[in-house]
Coordinates of C-alpha atoms in Angstrom, one line a residue:
Chain F
X1 CA -33.3 19.8 12.1
X2 CA -35.2 19.5 15.4
X3 CA -32.0 18.6 17.3
X4 CA -30.5 21.8 19.1
X5 CA -27.1 22.7 20.4
X6 CA -23.7 22.6 18.8
X7 CA -22.3 19.5 17.1
X8 CA -18.9 20.6 18.3
X9 CA -18.1 22.7 21.4
X10 CA -14.7 23.5 22.6
X11 CA -13.9 25.6 25.7
X12 CA -10.8 27.1 27.1
X13 CA -8.5 25.3 24.7
X14 CA -4.9 25.8 25.4
X15 CA -1.8 24.5 23.6
X16 CA 1.7 25.4 23.8
X17 CA 4.8 24.0 22.2
X18 CA 7.7 24.4 24.8
X19 CA 7.5 28.2 25.7
X20 CA 5.5 29.2 22.7
X21 CA 1.8 29.5 23.4
X22 CA 0.0 28.6 20.3
X23 CA -3.6 28.6 21.6
X24 CA -4.7 30.5 24.7
X25 CA -8.3 30.1 26.1
X26 CA -9.9 29.5 22.7
X27 CA -13.7 28.9 22.6
X28 CA -15.3 27.5 19.5
X29 CA -18.5 26.1 18.5
X30 CA -19.9 24.5 15.4
X31 CA -23.7 24.3 15.0
X32 CA -25.3 21.2 13.1
X33 CA -24.7 21.5 9.2
X34 CA -23.0 24.9 9.9
X35 CA -20.0 26.1 7.6
X36 CA -17.5 28.2 9.5
X37 CA -14.4 29.6 8.1
X38 CA -11.2 30.4 10.0
X39 CA -8.8 33.2 8.8
X40 CA -5.8 34.8 10.4
X41 CA -2.3 35.5 9.7
X42 CA 0.5 32.9 9.6
X43 CA 1.2 31.7 13.1
X44 CA -2.2 32.7 14.6
X45 CA -2.8 29.1 15.6
X46 CA -5.4 28.0 13.0
X47 CA -3.9 24.8 11.9
X48 CA -3.2 23.8 15.6
X49 CA -6.8 24.5 16.3
X50 CA -7.6 22.0 13.6
X51 CA -5.1 19.4 15.0
X52 CA -6.6 19.8 18.6
X53 CA -10.0 19.5 17.2
X54 CA -9.2 16.4 15.1
X55 CA -7.2 14.7 18.0
X56 CA -3.9 14.9 16.4
X57 CA -2.7 17.0 19.4
X58 CA -4.0 16.9 22.8
X59 CA -4.6 20.4 24.5
X60 CA -2.9 21.2 27.9
X61 CA -6.2 23.0 28.8
X62 CA -9.8 23.0 27.9
X63 CA -12.4 20.3 26.7
X64 CA -14.1 19.3 23.6
X65 CA -17.7 17.9 23.0
X66 CA -18.9 16.3 20.0
X67 CA -22.6 15.6 19.8
X68 CA -22.7 16.2 23.5
X69 CA -20.0 13.7 24.4
X70 CA -16.6 14.6 25.7
X71 CA -14.2 13.5 23.1
X72 CA -11.0 15.3 24.7
X73 CA -9.3 12.2 25.5
X74 CA -9.8 10.2 22.2
X75 CA -7.4 10.0 19.6
X76 CA -7.6 10.9 15.7
X77 CA -8.9 7.5 14.6
X78 CA -11.6 7.3 17.5
X79 CA -12.6 10.8 16.6
X80 CA -13.0 10.0 12.8
X81 CA -15.1 6.9 13.8
X82 CA -17.3 9.1 15.7
X83 CA -18.0 11.4 12.7
X84 CA -15.0 14.0 12.6
X85 CA -13.0 13.9 9.4
X86 CA -10.2 16.0 8.2
X87 CA -8.2 17.0 5.0
X88 CA -4.4 17.7 5.4
X89 CA -3.0 21.0 4.0
X90 CA -0.3 19.0 2.2
X91 CA -2.2 16.0 0.7
X92 CA -1.3 12.7 2.2
X93 CA -2.7 10.1 -0.4
X94 CA -1.9 6.3 0.1
X95 CA 0.3 6.5 -2.8
X96 CA 0.7 2.7 -3.4
X97 CA -3.2 2.1 -3.4
X98 CA -5.5 3.0 -6.2
X99 CA -7.8 6.1 -5.8
X100 CA -10.8 3.7 -5.2
X101 CA -8.9 1.9 -2.8
X102 CA -8.0 5.0 -0.9
X103 CA -11.6 5.8 -0.2
X104 CA -12.4 2.1 0.5
X105 CA -10.3 1.9 3.4
X106 CA -11.8 5.2 4.6
X107 CA -15.3 4.0 4.3
X108 CA -14.4 0.7 5.9
X109 CA -12.4 2.0 8.8
X110 CA -14.1 5.4 9.2
X111 CA -17.7 4.5 8.6
X112 CA -17.7 0.8 9.3
X113 CA -19.3 0.1 5.6
X114 CA -18.9 -3.4 4.2
X115 CA -19.1 -5.2 0.9
X116 CA -21.2 -4.1 -2.1
X117 CA -22.7 -1.3 0.1
X118 CA -19.3 0.3 0.9
X119 CA -18.1 0.0 -2.9
X120 CA -21.2 1.7 -4.0
X121 CA -20.8 4.6 -1.5
X122 CA -17.3 4.9 -2.6
X123 CA -18.3 5.4 -6.4
X124 CA -20.9 7.9 -5.7
X125 CA -18.5 10.0 -3.4
X126 CA -15.5 9.7 -6.3
X127 CA -18.5 10.8 -8.8
X128 CA -19.4 13.7 -6.4
X129 CA -15.5 14.8 -6.4
X130 CA -14.8 14.4 -10.0
X131 CA -12.6 11.5 -9.6
X132 CA -14.6 8.7 -10.9
X133 CA -12.2 8.7 -14.1
X134 CA -9.2 8.2 -12.0
X135 CA -10.5 5.5 -9.7
X136 CA -8.0 2.9 -10.8
X137 CA -4.9 5.3 -10.8
X138 CA -2.4 4.9 -7.9
X139 CA -2.6 7.8 -5.3
X140 CA 1.1 8.7 -6.2
X141 CA 0.4 9.2 -9.7
X142 CA -2.1 12.3 -9.0
X143 CA -1.2 16.0 -9.6
X144 CA -1.8 18.5 -7.0
X145 CA -5.5 19.3 -7.8
X146 CA -6.6 15.7 -7.9
X147 CA -4.6 15.0 -4.6
X148 CA -6.7 17.8 -3.1
X149 CA -9.8 16.2 -4.4
X150 CA -8.8 12.7 -3.1
X151 CA -8.0 14.4 0.3
X152 CA -11.5 15.6 0.5
X153 CA -13.2 12.5 -1.1
X154 CA -11.3 10.4 1.4
X155 CA -12.4 12.5 4.3
X156 CA -16.0 12.4 3.0
X157 CA -16.0 8.5 2.7
X158 CA -15.7 8.2 6.5
X159 CA -19.4 9.7 6.4
X160 CA -18.5 12.5 8.5
X161 CA -20.9 14.7 10.6
X162 CA -18.0 17.3 10.8
X163 CA -15.5 18.1 8.2
X164 CA -12.3 19.9 9.0
X165 CA -10.5 21.4 6.0
X166 CA -7.1 22.7 6.2
X167 CA -6.1 25.2 3.6
X168 CA -7.6 22.8 0.7
X169 CA -7.5 25.7 -1.6
X170 CA -3.7 26.5 -1.1
X171 CA -1.5 26.2 -4.3
X172 CA -4.4 26.0 -6.6
X173 CA -5.4 28.4 -9.3
X174 CA -8.4 30.5 -9.1
X175 CA -10.3 28.1 -11.7
X176 CA -9.1 25.0 -9.8
X177 CA -10.3 26.6 -6.5
X178 CA -13.6 27.5 -8.0
X179 CA -14.2 23.7 -8.8
X180 CA -13.4 22.7 -5.1
X181 CA -15.8 25.4 -3.9
X182 CA -18.6 23.7 -5.9
X183 CA -17.8 20.3 -4.3
X184 CA -17.6 21.7 -0.9
X185 CA -20.9 23.5 -1.3
X186 CA -22.4 20.3 -2.5
X187 CA -21.1 18.7 0.7
X188 CA -22.6 21.3 2.8
X189 CA -26.0 20.7 1.1
X190 CA -25.9 17.3 2.5
X191 CA -26.0 18.7 6.1
X192 CA -22.3 18.0 6.9
X193 CA -20.9 20.8 9.2
X194 CA -17.7 22.3 8.0
X195 CA -14.7 24.1 9.5
X196 CA -12.6 25.6 6.9
X197 CA -9.2 27.1 7.4
X198 CA -8.3 29.3 4.3
X199 CA -6.0 32.1 3.4
X200 CA -8.0 32.9 0.3
X201 CA -10.9 34.9 1.8
X202 CA -12.8 35.4 -1.5
X203 CA -13.0 31.6 -1.8
X204 CA -13.9 30.9 1.7
X205 CA -17.0 33.4 1.8
X206 CA -18.5 31.7 -1.1
X207 CA -19.4 28.7 1.1
X208 CA -19.3 29.7 4.6
X209 CA -22.0 31.3 6.7
X210 CA -19.8 32.2 9.7
X211 CA -16.4 33.5 9.9
X212 CA -13.7 33.4 12.8
X213 CA -10.6 35.4 12.9
X214 CA -7.7 34.2 14.9
X215 CA -4.5 36.1 15.9
X216 CA -1.7 35.0 18.3
X217 CA -3.3 31.9 19.5
X218 CA -6.7 33.8 20.3
X219 CA -10.0 34.3 18.5
X220 CA -10.2 38.0 17.8
X221 CA -13.6 38.1 16.0
X222 CA -16.5 35.7 15.3
X223 CA -19.6 36.4 13.4
X224 CA -21.4 36.9 10.0
X225 CA -18.4 37.1 7.2
X226 CA -19.0 40.7 6.1
X227 CA -19.1 42.0 9.7
X228 CA -15.9 40.4 10.5
X229 CA -14.1 41.5 7.6
X230 CA -15.0 45.1 8.5
X231 CA -13.9 44.6 12.1
X232 CA -11.0 46.9 13.0
X233 CA -9.0 44.4 14.9
X234 CA -9.3 41.9 12.0
X235 CA -8.1 44.6 9.4
X236 CA -5.1 45.4 11.8
X237 CA -4.1 41.9 12.6
X238 CA -4.8 39.9 9.3
X239 CA -5.3 42.3 6.4
X240 CA -2.7 44.8 7.6
X241 CA -0.1 41.9 7.4
X242 CA -1.4 39.8 4.4
X243 CA 0.6 40.0 1.3
X244 CA -2.3 40.7 -0.8
X245 CA -5.6 42.1 0.4
X246 CA -8.9 40.1 -0.5
X247 CA -10.0 40.8 -3.8
X248 CA -13.6 40.2 -2.9
X249 CA -15.5 43.3 -2.1
Chain B
X1 CA -24.9 11.9 -16.3
X2 CA -26.5 8.6 -14.8
X3 CA -25.8 7.2 -11.1
X4 CA -23.1 5.1 -10.5
X5 CA -25.2 2.0 -9.8
X6 CA -24.3 0.3 -13.2
X7 CA -20.5 0.4 -12.5
X8 CA -18.8 -2.7 -11.6
X9 CA -16.1 -3.4 -9.2
X10 CA -13.9 -6.3 -10.1
X11 CA -11.9 -8.3 -7.8
X12 CA -11.4 -11.5 -9.7
X13 CA -10.7 -12.4 -13.4
X14 CA -11.1 -15.4 -15.3
X15 CA -7.4 -15.4 -16.0
X16 CA -6.9 -15.3 -12.1
X17 CA -9.2 -18.4 -11.7
X18 CA -6.9 -20.3 -14.2
X19 CA -3.8 -19.2 -12.6
X20 CA -5.0 -20.2 -9.0
X21 CA -6.2 -23.8 -10.4
X22 CA -2.7 -24.1 -12.0
X23 CA -1.0 -23.1 -8.8
X24 CA -3.1 -25.6 -6.9
X25 CA -2.2 -28.3 -9.5
X26 CA 1.4 -27.6 -8.9
X27 CA 1.1 -27.8 -5.1
X28 CA -0.9 -30.9 -5.6
X29 CA 1.8 -32.4 -7.9
X30 CA 4.5 -31.4 -5.3
X31 CA 2.8 -33.5 -2.6
X32 CA 4.0 -36.6 -4.6
X33 CA 7.5 -35.1 -4.4
X34 CA 9.3 -37.8 -2.0
X35 CA 7.9 -40.6 -4.2
X36 CA 9.1 -38.9 -7.6
X37 CA 12.3 -37.1 -6.5
X38 CA 15.7 -38.4 -5.4
X39 CA 16.7 -37.8 -1.7
X40 CA 18.9 -34.8 -2.4
X41 CA 16.1 -33.1 -4.6
X42 CA 13.6 -33.6 -1.9
X43 CA 15.8 -32.1 0.6
X44 CA 16.7 -29.1 -1.6
X45 CA 12.9 -28.6 -2.2
X46 CA 12.1 -28.5 1.5
X47 CA 14.6 -25.9 1.8
X48 CA 12.8 -23.9 -1.0
X49 CA 9.6 -24.3 0.8
X50 CA 11.1 -22.7 3.7
X51 CA 12.6 -19.8 1.7
X52 CA 9.1 -18.9 0.3
X53 CA 7.8 -18.8 4.0
X54 CA 10.6 -16.6 5.1
X55 CA 10.1 -14.2 2.0
X56 CA 6.4 -14.0 2.2
X57 CA 6.4 -13.4 6.0
X58 CA 8.9 -10.6 5.6
X59 CA 7.2 -9.1 2.8
X60 CA 4.0 -9.0 4.7
X61 CA 5.8 -7.2 7.4
X62 CA 7.8 -4.7 5.5
X63 CA 6.0 -4.8 2.0
X64 CA 2.6 -4.3 3.5
X65 CA 2.8 -3.2 7.0
X66 CA 5.9 -0.8 6.4
X67 CA 7.7 -2.4 9.4
X68 CA 11.2 -3.0 8.0
X69 CA 12.9 -5.3 10.3
X70 CA 16.4 -6.6 10.4
X71 CA 15.9 -8.9 13.3
X72 CA 13.5 -11.5 12.1
X73 CA 16.2 -14.1 12.9
X74 CA 15.0 -13.5 16.6
X75 CA 11.8 -15.6 15.7
X76 CA 13.5 -17.9 13.3
X77 CA 16.1 -18.9 15.9
X78 CA 13.3 -18.9 18.7
X79 CA 11.1 -21.2 16.6
X80 CA 13.9 -23.8 16.4
X81 CA 14.8 -23.3 20.2
X82 CA 11.1 -23.7 21.3
X83 CA 10.7 -26.8 19.2
X84 CA 13.9 -28.5 20.7
X85 CA 12.4 -27.5 24.2
X86 CA 9.0 -29.0 23.5
X87 CA 10.3 -32.0 21.8
X88 CA 12.7 -32.4 24.9
X89 CA 9.4 -32.1 27.2
X90 CA 8.1 -35.2 25.5
X91 CA 5.8 -33.6 22.8
X92 CA 6.1 -35.6 19.5
X93 CA 8.2 -33.9 17.1
X94 CA 6.2 -32.7 14.1
X95 CA 3.2 -31.2 16.4
X96 CA 6.2 -29.6 18.3
X97 CA 7.2 -27.5 15.1
X98 CA 3.7 -26.3 14.9
X99 CA 3.4 -25.7 18.4
X100 CA 6.8 -23.9 18.6
X101 CA 5.4 -21.4 15.9
X102 CA 2.3 -20.5 18.2
X103 CA 4.3 -20.2 21.2
X104 CA 6.8 -17.8 19.5
X105 CA 3.8 -15.9 18.2
X106 CA 2.7 -15.5 21.6
X107 CA 6.0 -14.3 22.6
X108 CA 5.8 -11.8 20.0
X109 CA 3.0 -10.0 21.5
X110 CA 4.9 -8.6 24.4
X111 CA 7.9 -7.9 22.1
X112 CA 5.4 -6.0 19.8
X113 CA 4.1 -3.7 22.5
X114 CA 7.6 -2.4 23.0
X115 CA 9.0 -2.6 19.5
X116 CA 5.9 -1.2 17.7
X117 CA 6.3 2.0 19.5
X118 CA 9.4 2.7 17.5
X119 CA 9.4 3.5 13.7
X120 CA 11.6 3.5 10.7
X121 CA 15.4 2.9 11.4
X122 CA 14.7 2.7 15.2
X123 CA 12.3 -0.3 14.6
X124 CA 14.6 -1.9 11.9
X125 CA 17.8 -1.6 14.4
X126 CA 15.9 -2.5 17.5
X127 CA 14.7 -5.7 16.1
X128 CA 18.3 -6.5 15.5
X129 CA 18.9 -5.9 19.2
X130 CA 16.0 -8.3 20.1
X131 CA 17.5 -10.9 18.0
X132 CA 20.8 -10.6 19.8
X133 CA 19.2 -10.4 23.1
X134 CA 17.2 -13.7 22.2
X135 CA 20.4 -15.3 20.9
X136 CA 22.2 -14.6 24.4
X137 CA 19.2 -15.6 26.5
X138 CA 18.9 -19.1 24.5
X139 CA 22.6 -19.6 25.0
X140 CA 22.0 -19.6 28.8
X141 CA 19.7 -22.7 28.6
X142 CA 21.9 -25.7 29.8
X143 CA 20.0 -27.9 27.3
X144 CA 21.4 -25.8 24.5
X145 CA 24.9 -25.9 26.0
X146 CA 26.0 -22.5 24.7
X147 CA 27.3 -22.3 21.2
X148 CA 28.0 -26.2 21.2
X149 CA 24.1 -26.5 20.7
X150 CA 22.0 -29.6 20.7
X151 CA 19.8 -31.6 18.3
X152 CA 16.4 -32.7 17.7
X153 CA 17.1 -36.0 19.0
X154 CA 13.5 -37.3 18.7
X155 CA 14.0 -37.2 14.8
X156 CA 16.6 -40.0 15.3
X157 CA 13.6 -42.3 15.8
X158 CA 12.6 -41.9 12.3
X159 CA 14.4 -43.7 9.3
X160 CA 16.2 -41.4 7.2
X161 CA 13.7 -41.7 4.2
X162 CA 10.6 -41.3 6.3
X163 CA 12.2 -38.3 8.0
X164 CA 13.1 -36.7 4.7
X165 CA 9.4 -37.3 3.4
X166 CA 7.5 -36.0 6.6
X167 CA 9.8 -32.9 6.7
X168 CA 9.2 -32.2 3.0
X169 CA 5.3 -32.7 3.4
X170 CA 5.4 -30.4 6.8
X171 CA 7.3 -27.7 4.8
X172 CA 5.1 -28.0 1.8
X173 CA 1.8 -27.9 4.0
X174 CA 3.0 -24.8 6.1
X175 CA 3.9 -23.0 3.0
X176 CA 0.6 -23.6 1.3
X177 CA -1.2 -22.8 4.5
X178 CA 0.7 -19.6 4.9
X179 CA 0.4 -18.6 1.4
X180 CA -3.5 -18.9 1.4
X181 CA -3.5 -17.3 4.8
X182 CA -1.7 -14.0 3.7
X183 CA -3.5 -13.9 0.4
X184 CA -7.0 -14.1 2.0
X185 CA -5.8 -11.7 4.8
X186 CA -4.2 -9.1 2.3
X187 CA -7.4 -9.1 0.2
X188 CA -9.6 -8.4 3.2
X189 CA -10.1 -5.2 5.3
X190 CA -7.0 -6.0 7.1
X191 CA -5.0 -5.8 3.7
X192 CA -6.2 -2.5 2.9
X193 CA -5.8 -1.0 6.2
X194 CA -2.1 -2.3 6.4
X195 CA -1.3 -0.7 2.9
X196 CA -2.8 2.6 4.1
X197 CA -0.5 2.4 7.2
X198 CA 2.4 1.5 5.1
X199 CA 1.7 4.5 2.7
X200 CA 1.2 7.0 5.4
X201 CA 0.2 6.2 8.9
X202 CA -0.9 9.8 9.9
X203 CA -3.4 9.7 7.1
X204 CA -4.4 6.3 8.1
X205 CA -5.3 7.3 11.7
X206 CA -7.0 10.5 10.3
X207 CA -9.6 8.1 8.4
X208 CA -10.3 5.9 11.4
X209 CA -7.6 3.1 10.9
X210 CA -6.6 1.4 14.2
X211 CA -2.8 1.8 13.4
X212 CA -1.2 0.1 16.4
X213 CA -3.7 -2.6 16.6
X214 CA -3.3 -3.6 13.0
X215 CA 0.5 -3.5 13.2
X216 CA 0.3 -5.8 16.2
X217 CA -1.6 -8.3 14.1
X218 CA 0.9 -8.3 11.3
X219 CA 4.1 -8.2 13.7
X220 CA 2.7 -11.4 15.5
X221 CA 1.8 -13.3 12.2
X222 CA 5.4 -12.4 10.7
X223 CA 6.9 -13.6 13.9
X224 CA 5.0 -16.8 13.9
X225 CA 5.6 -17.5 10.2
X226 CA 9.5 -17.0 10.7
X227 CA 9.3 -19.3 13.8
X228 CA 7.5 -21.8 11.9
X229 CA 10.3 -21.6 9.2
X230 CA 12.9 -21.8 11.8
X231 CA 11.4 -25.0 13.3
X232 CA 11.1 -26.6 9.8
X233 CA 14.7 -25.7 9.1
X234 CA 15.6 -27.5 12.4
X235 CA 13.7 -30.6 11.1
X236 CA 15.9 -30.5 7.9
X237 CA 19.1 -30.0 9.8
X238 CA 18.5 -31.6 13.0
X239 CA 21.3 -29.9 14.8
X240 CA 20.6 -26.6 16.7
X241 CA 23.6 -24.3 17.1
X242 CA 22.4 -21.0 18.2
X243 CA 24.7 -18.9 16.0
X244 CA 23.4 -20.5 13.0
X245 CA 20.0 -19.8 13.7
X246 CA 20.1 -16.3 15.3
X247 CA 22.4 -15.2 12.4
X248 CA 21.4 -12.0 10.5
X249 CA 22.1 -13.9 7.4
X250 CA 18.5 -15.2 7.5
X251 CA 17.0 -11.7 7.5
X252 CA 19.5 -10.7 4.6
X253 CA 18.0 -13.7 2.7
X254 CA 14.5 -12.4 3.4
X255 CA 15.3 -9.0 2.2
X256 CA 17.1 -10.2 -0.8
X257 CA 14.3 -12.4 -2.2
X258 CA 11.6 -9.8 -1.3
X259 CA 13.7 -6.9 -3.0
X260 CA 14.5 -9.0 -6.1
X261 CA 11.1 -10.5 -6.3
X262 CA 9.0 -7.3 -5.6
X263 CA 8.6 -5.7 -2.2
X264 CA 4.6 -5.1 -1.6
X265 CA 3.4 -7.4 -4.1
X266 CA 1.9 -10.9 -3.3
X267 CA 3.7 -12.9 -6.2
X268 CA 7.0 -11.1 -5.9
X269 CA 8.6 -12.8 -2.8
X270 CA 7.5 -16.3 -4.1
X271 CA 9.4 -15.5 -7.3
X272 CA 12.2 -14.1 -5.5
X273 CA 12.5 -17.2 -3.2
X274 CA 12.6 -19.3 -6.5
X275 CA 15.3 -17.1 -8.0
X276 CA 17.3 -17.1 -4.6
X277 CA 17.1 -20.9 -4.5
X278 CA 18.2 -21.1 -8.3
X279 CA 21.3 -18.8 -7.4
X280 CA 22.1 -20.7 -4.2
X281 CA 21.9 -24.1 -6.0
X282 CA 24.3 -22.8 -8.8
X283 CA 26.8 -20.7 -6.8
X284 CA 26.3 -21.6 -3.3
X285 CA 29.5 -23.5 -3.1
X286 CA 31.5 -20.5 -4.2
X287 CA 31.8 -19.3 -0.7
X288 CA 32.4 -15.6 -0.1
X289 CA 32.0 -14.6 -3.6
X290 CA 28.5 -15.9 -3.7
X291 CA 27.6 -13.8 -0.7
X292 CA 29.1 -10.7 -2.3
X293 CA 27.2 -11.4 -5.4
X294 CA 24.0 -11.6 -3.6
X295 CA 24.7 -8.3 -1.6
X296 CA 25.5 -6.8 -4.9
X297 CA 22.4 -8.0 -6.6
X298 CA 20.2 -6.9 -3.7
X299 CA 21.8 -3.3 -3.8
X300 CA 21.4 -3.1 -7.6
X301 CA 17.8 -3.9 -7.4
X302 CA 17.2 -1.7 -4.5
X303 CA 18.8 1.3 -6.6
X304 CA 17.8 0.5 -10.2
X305 CA 14.7 -1.6 -10.0
X306 CA 13.1 -0.9 -6.8
X307 CA 9.9 -2.8 -7.7
X308 CA 11.9 -6.0 -8.3
X309 CA 11.2 -8.4 -11.2
X310 CA 7.5 -9.1 -10.6
X311 CA 6.9 -5.4 -9.6
X312 CA 8.3 -4.3 -12.9
X313 CA 6.5 -7.1 -14.9
X314 CA 3.2 -6.2 -13.3
X315 CA 3.5 -2.5 -13.9
X316 CA 4.0 -3.2 -17.5
X317 CA 1.7 -5.9 -18.4
X318 CA -0.7 -5.7 -15.4
X319 CA -1.3 -9.4 -15.3
X320 CA -3.6 -9.5 -12.1
X321 CA -2.9 -13.3 -11.6
X322 CA -3.8 -13.0 -7.9
X323 CA -5.6 -9.8 -7.6
X324 CA -5.6 -8.4 -4.1
X325 CA -7.0 -5.1 -5.0
X326 CA -10.0 -3.6 -6.5
X327 CA -10.7 -2.5 -10.2
X328 CA -13.4 -0.3 -11.1
X329 CA -14.9 -1.1 -14.5
X330 CA -15.4 2.2 -16.1
X331 CA -17.4 3.2 -19.4
X332 CA -14.9 3.8 -22.2
X333 CA -15.7 7.4 -22.5
X334 CA -15.1 8.4 -19.0
X335 CA -11.5 8.2 -18.5
X336 CA -10.5 10.5 -21.5
X337 CA -13.1 12.8 -20.9
X338 CA -12.0 13.6 -17.3
X339 CA -8.4 13.6 -18.6
X340 CA -9.5 16.9 -20.1
X341 CA -10.6 18.5 -17.0
X342 CA -14.1 17.3 -17.0
X343 CA -14.9 18.4 -20.8
X344 CA -17.8 16.2 -21.9
X345 CA -17.6 14.7 -25.4
X346 CA -20.7 14.3 -27.2

């Protein structure tokens, strides 16, 4: 904990699809081991921000540094090998491979793990995510909750320093989401920084220590969760247009 | 709630060891083929070995790499053509067959640089275009004399029986070598990376897999394998007529054998090649209706039994004769306990 400075720093990010500006002059930093939540109405640019941070999209403007090194020009796979992992909003399991193999390939490609050591780490990660009993099942046979767990476990198997979560709670019941929150809390305790996009704010605030609100491609609030949720601009942009207000209060 | 340190990960089973020993014994026995079998059977078996190579290499490309190509006849034809060229340049004939496969593997590198940027149907059809282009370019070579073709004249130096035996051994050795190579490759890290790319290349990249580099390896390997098959076919047929080698029927055979046997399994294409060989031996003389039957059978399997004969068998009995994957040995209580959403049983 002696190292200072953010693990990830993005400055002046800009991204457009044709005439549509999706990100405009976004500054965003994540501290070492910090958990940050990102909220905002549909179309605010949250998932695009995640895609730019993970390397799936190249930004038209701005610069991203990870552990002090410029990673703006690196692709998804190269950034993953450096320690930035992500989960996908709609899970993308390797359907023809077993759950164990899904993680093993991630441990090998993302973390360079080999042999018995890699197998052991995969088993531990499966246990952490509650997937050990399904280790020999093919990815395509899993239901939604287990696919979400697999998405999380597979990202974790790459041994990231920063984990980007894209609406991992979407589509789950409150009970199911609680189980995921426990796992994500345990991941945070291991010192892994987390950036988590989620619509379900009361789930998010159980884990994150900081909340960022986006609207129309810009950051409109950034700070302690309770303060951000009280912010007038946030209430106007996000809560005012949401179909249901956050139940937490 | 103990740690996971006592859990085992199985990659091999006693049954698999017995099966591999049996397979090696069969291969060893086949090595005596030319002494045991009639000339006709020796020639037919040489064809079977070449079919196995074709099916296994197409399966590596499509079943494991997710790269469905309908233009692998490009490499089959180029393999035969380069063998003719090398032989004409004075290289002795059997080394020329092997060298031709390596040369075509080298040619596949720049072709792959372009083609691997395409995906799905574009890649499949693009490869067919590559095959047509290769066919046209080979026809320009004065040695080939257009569609008249040429022949592997150097083989005339051998007596018929010696040639038959040598070609048989070359095909058998090539098949055994490629089967071993593919098996070891698929069991290794490259194999799991390939399967990940096949299942979802976006997700594969997101966990750090070098997608393009991995596809490049499998593309070149499949090209060299098809080229070796083409060169060996030339050794059985002696004559080289471009249209016979660059015909899309070769890829149709590869697809048939792989689909019927089981796409994306190691054993499936070998079984598919044997089934194809039996069907061809029984009905090959029936001309057009034979081809119609083949097409209908491939379509039927694709629609109603997409896992193929071996895939369906493996799904039901999980024989794990040649295990490529990993099997976690779980304590008996764990699987049902988690099936009930984590409720612990005392």
